[in-house]
Amino acid sequence: MRLLHTSDWHLGRAFHRVNMLGAQAAFIGHLVDTVREHAVDAVVVSGDVYDRAVPPLAAVELFDDALHRLAALGVPTVMISGNHDSARRLGVGAGLIGRAGVHLRTDPAACGTPVLLADAAGPVAFYGLPYLEPALVKDEFGVERAGHEAVLAAAMDRVRADLASRPPGTRSVVLAHAFVTGGRPSDSERDITVGGVAAVPAGVFDGVDYVALGHLHGCQTLTERVRYSGSPLPYSFSEATHRKSMWLIDLAADGTIGAERLDCPVPRPLARLRGTLEELLADPGLTEHEEAWVEATLTDPVRPADPMARLTERFPHTLTLVFDPERPPDDPDVSYARRLAGRDDQEVAEDFVAHVRGAGPDARERAVLRDAFDAVRADATAGEGAR
């Protein structure tokens, strides 16, 4: 069976101030053309269909168009909700839409109930594991303490139990939206850290033939059977080195995997430039970036006059301007943002405690802070779903 694995469409998202809806529509067209050209048997979409729980109308219309075009192909599609989606909204009408061959899996309780497809070699069971917010699903899965590994392991136990009840030789595909150990994140993914831990080991998914992951925006292979497709379009300058693509997966009769990366159309390349303003304006080696979307970091010790206007004369698609004067690390003028770079909320809070009282938090206090951050994120997730 030939599968096309994609994820993280983020319909409705902009790239800085650039509206990406046209590029997203072009990707949907490319997806449909790819299914035809490569004789794909099934499409899998591993979450973050939308960029937010209540997407703009134009994004909903584009998703509606995508559903109709995928259904018209007569090729089954399996989709799950991600951490940016409202699972309830995305799942509305799932039963009816499923009759057209587009199977939406947004209910955590249904993790062990597959979409059953078949080819000449026999059945293939597709299990959809939507994004599992630990604090909201721990009771459903009967785990004592909320954590990504615990809830995913419990969900996979249901998958393996159902698979064991199927006829011998039944092949299996799992769709999941999670941060798996070994994956390389970028700046455009929403933090899903719980209890100080975001990643789960790839071994959680043992026992199935292919795991189609979503959440991380870079296409990557964790094991031969566990892969991220990445987002089809860039959503931050941290993705400047990404090759945007989808996975074309051939699942053989004996469960072996063949994989090929298929490039996605990107409207404009990204470039991250650094140097003084005069260096960026004069360097002939930067000519290749003159039509790119540009993030410029200026290292001038004193902020130059009209830097954006001068930059856009050479780089008309400059979107972001950052000032980072080159100073020694102990310089008192080093910016607060620079001092906090790379630190998560928990670390910032612990540093604040140490600053105001002269000693950092003890183990009990660190646990209180961790639980508070987890509770805030869970409440935010539940609130988005309820709006």
XYZ file of C-alpha atoms in Angstrom:
387
model
C 0.000 0.000 0.000
C 1.341 3.403 -0.980
C 0.843 6.168 1.600
C 1.378 9.920 1.439
C 2.344 11.249 4.877
C 1.914 14.968 5.626
C 1.154 17.085 8.692
C 1.198 20.554 10.250
C -0.643 22.465 7.561
C -1.458 25.277 10.045
C -4.167 26.670 7.789
C -4.755 30.333 8.630
C -1.235 31.023 9.871
C 0.816 33.952 8.599
C 4.583 34.113 8.199
C 5.378 37.234 10.185
C 3.200 39.787 8.390
C 2.864 37.783 5.152
C -0.515 36.146 4.515
C 0.211 32.492 3.661
C -3.287 31.491 2.536
C -2.325 31.575 -1.143
C 0.724 29.401 -0.491
C -1.401 27.022 1.577
C -3.911 26.742 -1.255
C -1.040 26.026 -3.653
C 0.118 23.245 -1.326
C -3.351 21.662 -1.299
C -3.294 21.681 -5.093
C 0.179 20.122 -5.050
C -1.029 17.449 -2.608
C -3.915 16.482 -4.883
C -1.624 16.397 -7.933
C 0.893 14.238 -6.032
C -1.781 11.713 -5.095
C -2.719 11.357 -8.762
C 0.823 11.350 -10.151
C 2.181 8.748 -7.715
C -0.899 6.504 -7.568
C -1.235 6.975 -3.809
C -3.551 4.524 -2.015
C -4.101 6.523 1.198
C -3.252 9.973 2.574
C -2.392 10.486 6.256
C -2.428 13.941 7.907
C -0.872 13.906 11.379
C -2.418 16.906 13.083
C -2.312 20.711 13.259
C -4.610 21.041 10.286
C -5.453 24.531 11.547
C -3.186 27.009 13.290
C -5.585 27.768 16.117
C -8.674 26.388 17.781
C -10.969 29.005 16.210
C -9.554 29.466 12.700
C -10.471 32.375 10.404
C -13.234 31.780 7.881
C -10.817 31.775 4.930
C -8.885 28.896 6.535
C -12.111 26.928 7.106
C -13.079 27.462 3.469
C -9.675 26.193 2.337
C -10.025 23.101 4.531
C -13.506 22.521 3.093
C -12.029 22.734 -0.403
C -9.293 20.273 0.580
C -11.880 17.797 1.911
C -13.896 17.957 -1.296
C -10.842 17.538 -3.526
C -9.485 14.616 -1.496
C -12.893 12.921 -1.474
C -13.229 13.410 -5.228
C -9.992 11.477 -5.772
C -11.566 8.353 -4.306
C -8.400 7.870 -2.240
C -9.008 7.374 1.514
C -7.631 10.039 3.847
C -7.012 9.667 7.594
C -6.548 12.838 9.690
C -5.956 13.505 13.388
C -6.161 16.695 15.441
C -2.989 18.330 16.758
C -2.246 20.598 19.695
C -3.167 23.703 17.649
C -6.539 22.277 16.590
C -9.793 22.205 18.503
C -10.438 18.467 18.473
C -14.189 18.971 18.899
C -14.474 21.466 16.059
C -12.295 19.475 13.688
C -14.275 16.335 14.476
C -17.718 17.807 13.768
C -19.450 15.710 11.140
C -16.719 13.060 11.212
C -19.223 10.239 10.698
C -20.724 11.816 7.602
C -17.366 12.925 6.208
C -16.051 9.405 6.746
C -18.644 8.100 4.288
C -16.845 10.162 1.640
C -13.561 8.466 2.501
C -12.069 11.205 4.723
C -11.665 9.784 8.219
C -11.243 12.333 11.039
C -9.861 10.911 14.289
C -10.094 13.486 17.094
C -11.470 11.505 20.075
C -8.795 10.092 22.432
C -11.206 7.356 23.539
C -11.198 5.933 19.995
C -7.414 5.411 19.796
C -7.847 1.643 19.647
C -10.488 1.697 16.904
C -8.807 1.688 13.490
C -9.784 2.798 10.039
C -9.546 -0.456 8.086
C -8.313 -0.285 4.502
C -7.075 -3.083 2.259
C -4.934 -3.765 -0.791
C -4.183 -6.931 -2.731
C -1.995 -8.181 0.153
C -4.714 -7.835 2.776
C -5.912 -5.413 5.477
C -4.102 -2.374 6.866
C -5.295 -0.887 10.177
C -4.838 2.889 10.599
C -4.921 4.042 14.223
C -5.384 7.780 14.851
C -3.887 9.116 18.089
C -4.876 12.794 18.218
C -2.790 15.130 20.357
C -3.170 13.863 23.922
C -2.970 16.710 26.464
C -1.922 14.676 29.530
C -3.890 16.589 32.162
C -7.099 16.279 30.117
C -6.877 12.585 29.130
C -5.146 10.893 32.093
C -8.476 9.692 33.504
C -9.545 8.266 30.138
C -6.349 6.202 30.019
C -6.201 5.403 33.728
C -2.739 6.837 34.408
C -1.908 8.166 37.861
C 0.267 11.142 36.923
C -0.218 13.218 33.821
C 2.695 12.922 31.407
C 3.161 12.527 27.666
C 4.899 9.168 27.888
C 2.282 7.703 30.242
C -0.755 8.665 28.139
C 0.875 7.740 24.819
C 1.971 4.382 26.241
C -1.579 3.720 27.426
C -2.986 4.692 24.028
C -0.494 2.410 22.290
C -1.468 -0.448 24.629
C -5.000 -0.103 23.211
C -3.606 -0.092 19.680
C -1.555 -3.241 20.251
C -4.474 -4.996 21.963
C -6.763 -4.289 19.008
C -4.090 -5.277 16.504
C -3.588 -8.593 18.310
C -7.271 -9.349 17.730
C -6.974 -8.841 13.966
C -6.222 -11.607 11.436
C -2.540 -12.598 11.258
C -0.628 -10.506 8.767
C -2.694 -7.359 9.322
C -0.370 -4.408 8.772
C -0.597 -1.291 10.927
C -0.080 2.461 10.651
C -0.256 4.851 13.625
C -0.810 8.596 13.253
C 0.385 10.571 16.298
C 1.025 14.191 17.206
C 3.838 14.372 19.749
C 7.440 15.381 20.449
C 9.445 12.156 20.165
C 12.986 11.890 21.523
C 15.572 12.529 18.833
C 13.403 14.977 16.923
C 14.798 18.433 16.145
C 12.396 21.272 17.034
C 12.141 24.742 15.534
C 10.864 28.058 16.896
C 7.408 27.737 15.323
C 6.046 24.802 17.330
C 3.979 25.498 20.428
C 5.625 24.240 23.630
C 3.969 21.072 24.987
C 6.284 20.520 27.973
C 4.586 18.758 30.892
C 6.307 18.329 34.233
C 9.552 19.543 32.724
C 9.377 16.833 30.028
C 8.207 17.296 26.442
C 9.675 14.309 24.591
C 8.661 10.641 24.645
C 10.877 7.748 23.510
C 10.315 6.276 20.065
C 10.020 2.859 21.716
C 6.521 3.817 22.870
C 5.410 3.008 19.313
C 6.981 -0.454 19.100
C 4.876 -3.168 17.486
C 3.442 -1.339 14.469
C 4.663 -1.124 10.900
C 4.739 2.658 10.376
C 4.332 5.703 12.637
C 3.348 8.934 10.837
C 4.269 11.740 13.225
C 3.215 15.375 13.353
C 4.168 18.356 15.547
C 7.794 19.084 14.631
C 8.124 21.201 11.501
C 11.286 19.643 10.086
C 11.021 16.488 7.970
C 13.085 13.820 9.752
C 13.599 10.110 10.235
C 13.826 8.872 13.834
C 13.853 5.193 12.868
C 13.037 3.428 9.623
C 9.447 3.100 10.836
C 9.032 6.369 12.789
C 9.113 9.627 10.805
C 8.037 13.261 10.852
C 6.836 14.714 7.571
C 7.298 18.269 8.854
C 5.211 21.264 7.811
C 4.746 21.811 4.069
C 5.539 25.527 4.442
C 7.942 27.502 6.669
C 6.452 29.269 9.690
C 9.580 30.739 11.331
C 13.072 31.765 10.285
C 14.421 28.860 12.346
C 13.204 26.732 9.417
C 15.525 28.493 6.935
C 17.539 25.298 6.373
C 14.508 22.992 6.092
C 13.666 21.166 2.906
C 9.863 21.191 2.934
C 8.483 17.846 1.798
C 6.127 14.914 2.329
C 6.906 11.222 2.749
C 5.822 8.760 0.070
C 5.725 5.451 1.949
C 5.437 2.022 0.348
C 4.176 -0.509 2.887
C 4.961 -3.966 1.540
C 2.930 -7.113 2.158
C 5.442 -8.264 4.785
C 5.419 -4.882 6.569
C 8.761 -3.623 5.234
C 9.015 0.094 4.468
C 10.171 2.004 1.420
C 10.335 5.798 1.777
C 10.866 8.705 -0.631
C 10.800 12.440 0.094
C 8.686 14.551 -2.247
C 9.348 18.295 -2.226
C 6.599 20.835 -1.570
C 6.333 24.164 -3.409
C 7.652 27.025 -1.230
C 6.711 30.575 -2.281
C 10.055 32.145 -1.384
C 13.334 30.977 0.221
C 14.328 32.152 3.714
C 17.591 33.839 4.663
C 19.005 34.747 8.080
C 21.628 37.481 7.620
C 23.929 38.840 10.325
C 26.434 41.695 10.334
C 26.656 45.450 10.486
C 24.276 47.366 8.248
C 27.069 48.441 5.919
C 28.322 44.854 5.642
C 24.870 43.578 4.659
C 24.392 46.326 2.106
C 27.814 45.884 0.485
C 28.576 42.151 0.621
C 28.396 40.729 -2.953
C 28.057 37.222 -1.498
C 24.536 38.076 -0.355
C 23.189 38.690 -3.866
C 21.500 35.273 -3.890
C 19.283 36.376 -0.975
C 17.923 39.553 -2.547
C 14.581 37.903 -3.424
C 14.322 35.862 -0.215
C 12.307 36.563 2.897
C 15.004 37.982 5.162
C 15.632 38.105 8.888
C 18.446 40.616 9.413
C 20.407 40.790 12.662
C 22.428 43.982 12.925
C 25.569 43.895 15.035
C 26.389 47.627 14.865
C 27.530 48.867 18.293
C 25.270 51.910 17.817
C 21.870 51.608 16.157
C 22.167 53.054 12.617
C 19.692 55.513 11.134
C 16.727 54.173 9.104
C 17.990 50.569 9.039
C 14.809 48.939 7.696
C 14.377 51.440 4.874
C 18.000 51.020 3.835
C 17.862 47.224 4.039
C 14.712 46.941 1.953
C 16.400 48.858 -0.873
C 18.588 45.790 -1.390
C 16.434 43.099 0.256
C 12.828 44.168 -0.495
C 11.349 41.186 1.346
C 12.997 41.855 4.697
C 10.458 40.874 7.348
C 12.359 40.958 10.625
C 15.007 43.272 11.980
C 16.923 42.320 15.133
C 19.519 44.434 16.941
C 22.261 42.421 18.614
C 25.296 44.653 19.205
C 28.449 42.611 19.648
C 29.388 43.123 23.286
C 31.174 40.997 25.887
C 28.813 38.651 27.812
C 29.341 40.548 31.080
C 28.371 43.899 29.559
C 25.506 45.354 31.675
C 23.766 46.524 28.508
C 23.214 42.983 27.222
C 19.464 42.795 26.628
C 17.056 40.992 28.921
C 15.775 38.952 25.953
C 19.308 37.843 25.122
C 19.919 36.768 28.729
C 16.743 34.665 28.613
C 17.401 33.079 25.210
C 17.032 29.303 25.312
C 15.497 29.237 28.814
C 12.027 27.799 29.415
C 9.338 29.200 31.729
C 10.338 26.933 34.600
C 13.972 28.050 34.464
C 13.003 31.732 34.290
C 10.731 31.355 37.327
C 13.404 29.527 39.319
C 15.939 32.237 38.464
C 13.468 34.893 39.638
C 13.038 33.139 42.984
C 16.819 33.010 43.391
C 17.111 36.693 42.472
C 14.542 38.003 44.970
C 15.495 35.923 47.982
C 19.110 34.982 47.368
C 18.537 31.219 47.076
C 16.828 29.099 44.450
C 13.719 26.969 45.084
C 14.022 23.591 46.766
C 12.642 20.358 45.294
C 9.153 20.889 46.743
C 8.972 24.454 45.440
C 10.201 23.396 41.987
C 7.402 20.818 41.897
C 4.838 23.509 42.817
C 6.087 25.745 40.005
C 6.042 22.846 37.537
C 2.477 21.877 38.481
C 1.369 25.504 38.158
C 2.785 25.835 34.623
C 1.200 22.497 33.628
C -2.181 23.580 35.019
C -2.097 26.907 33.156
C -1.327 25.198 29.867
C -4.038 22.557 30.415
C -6.580 25.279 31.246
C -5.584 27.191 28.107
C -5.994 24.064 25.976
C -9.406 23.295 27.505
C -10.475 26.914 27.062
C -9.535 26.950 23.377
C -11.586 23.825 22.814
C -14.604 25.316 24.592
C -14.659 28.626 22.692
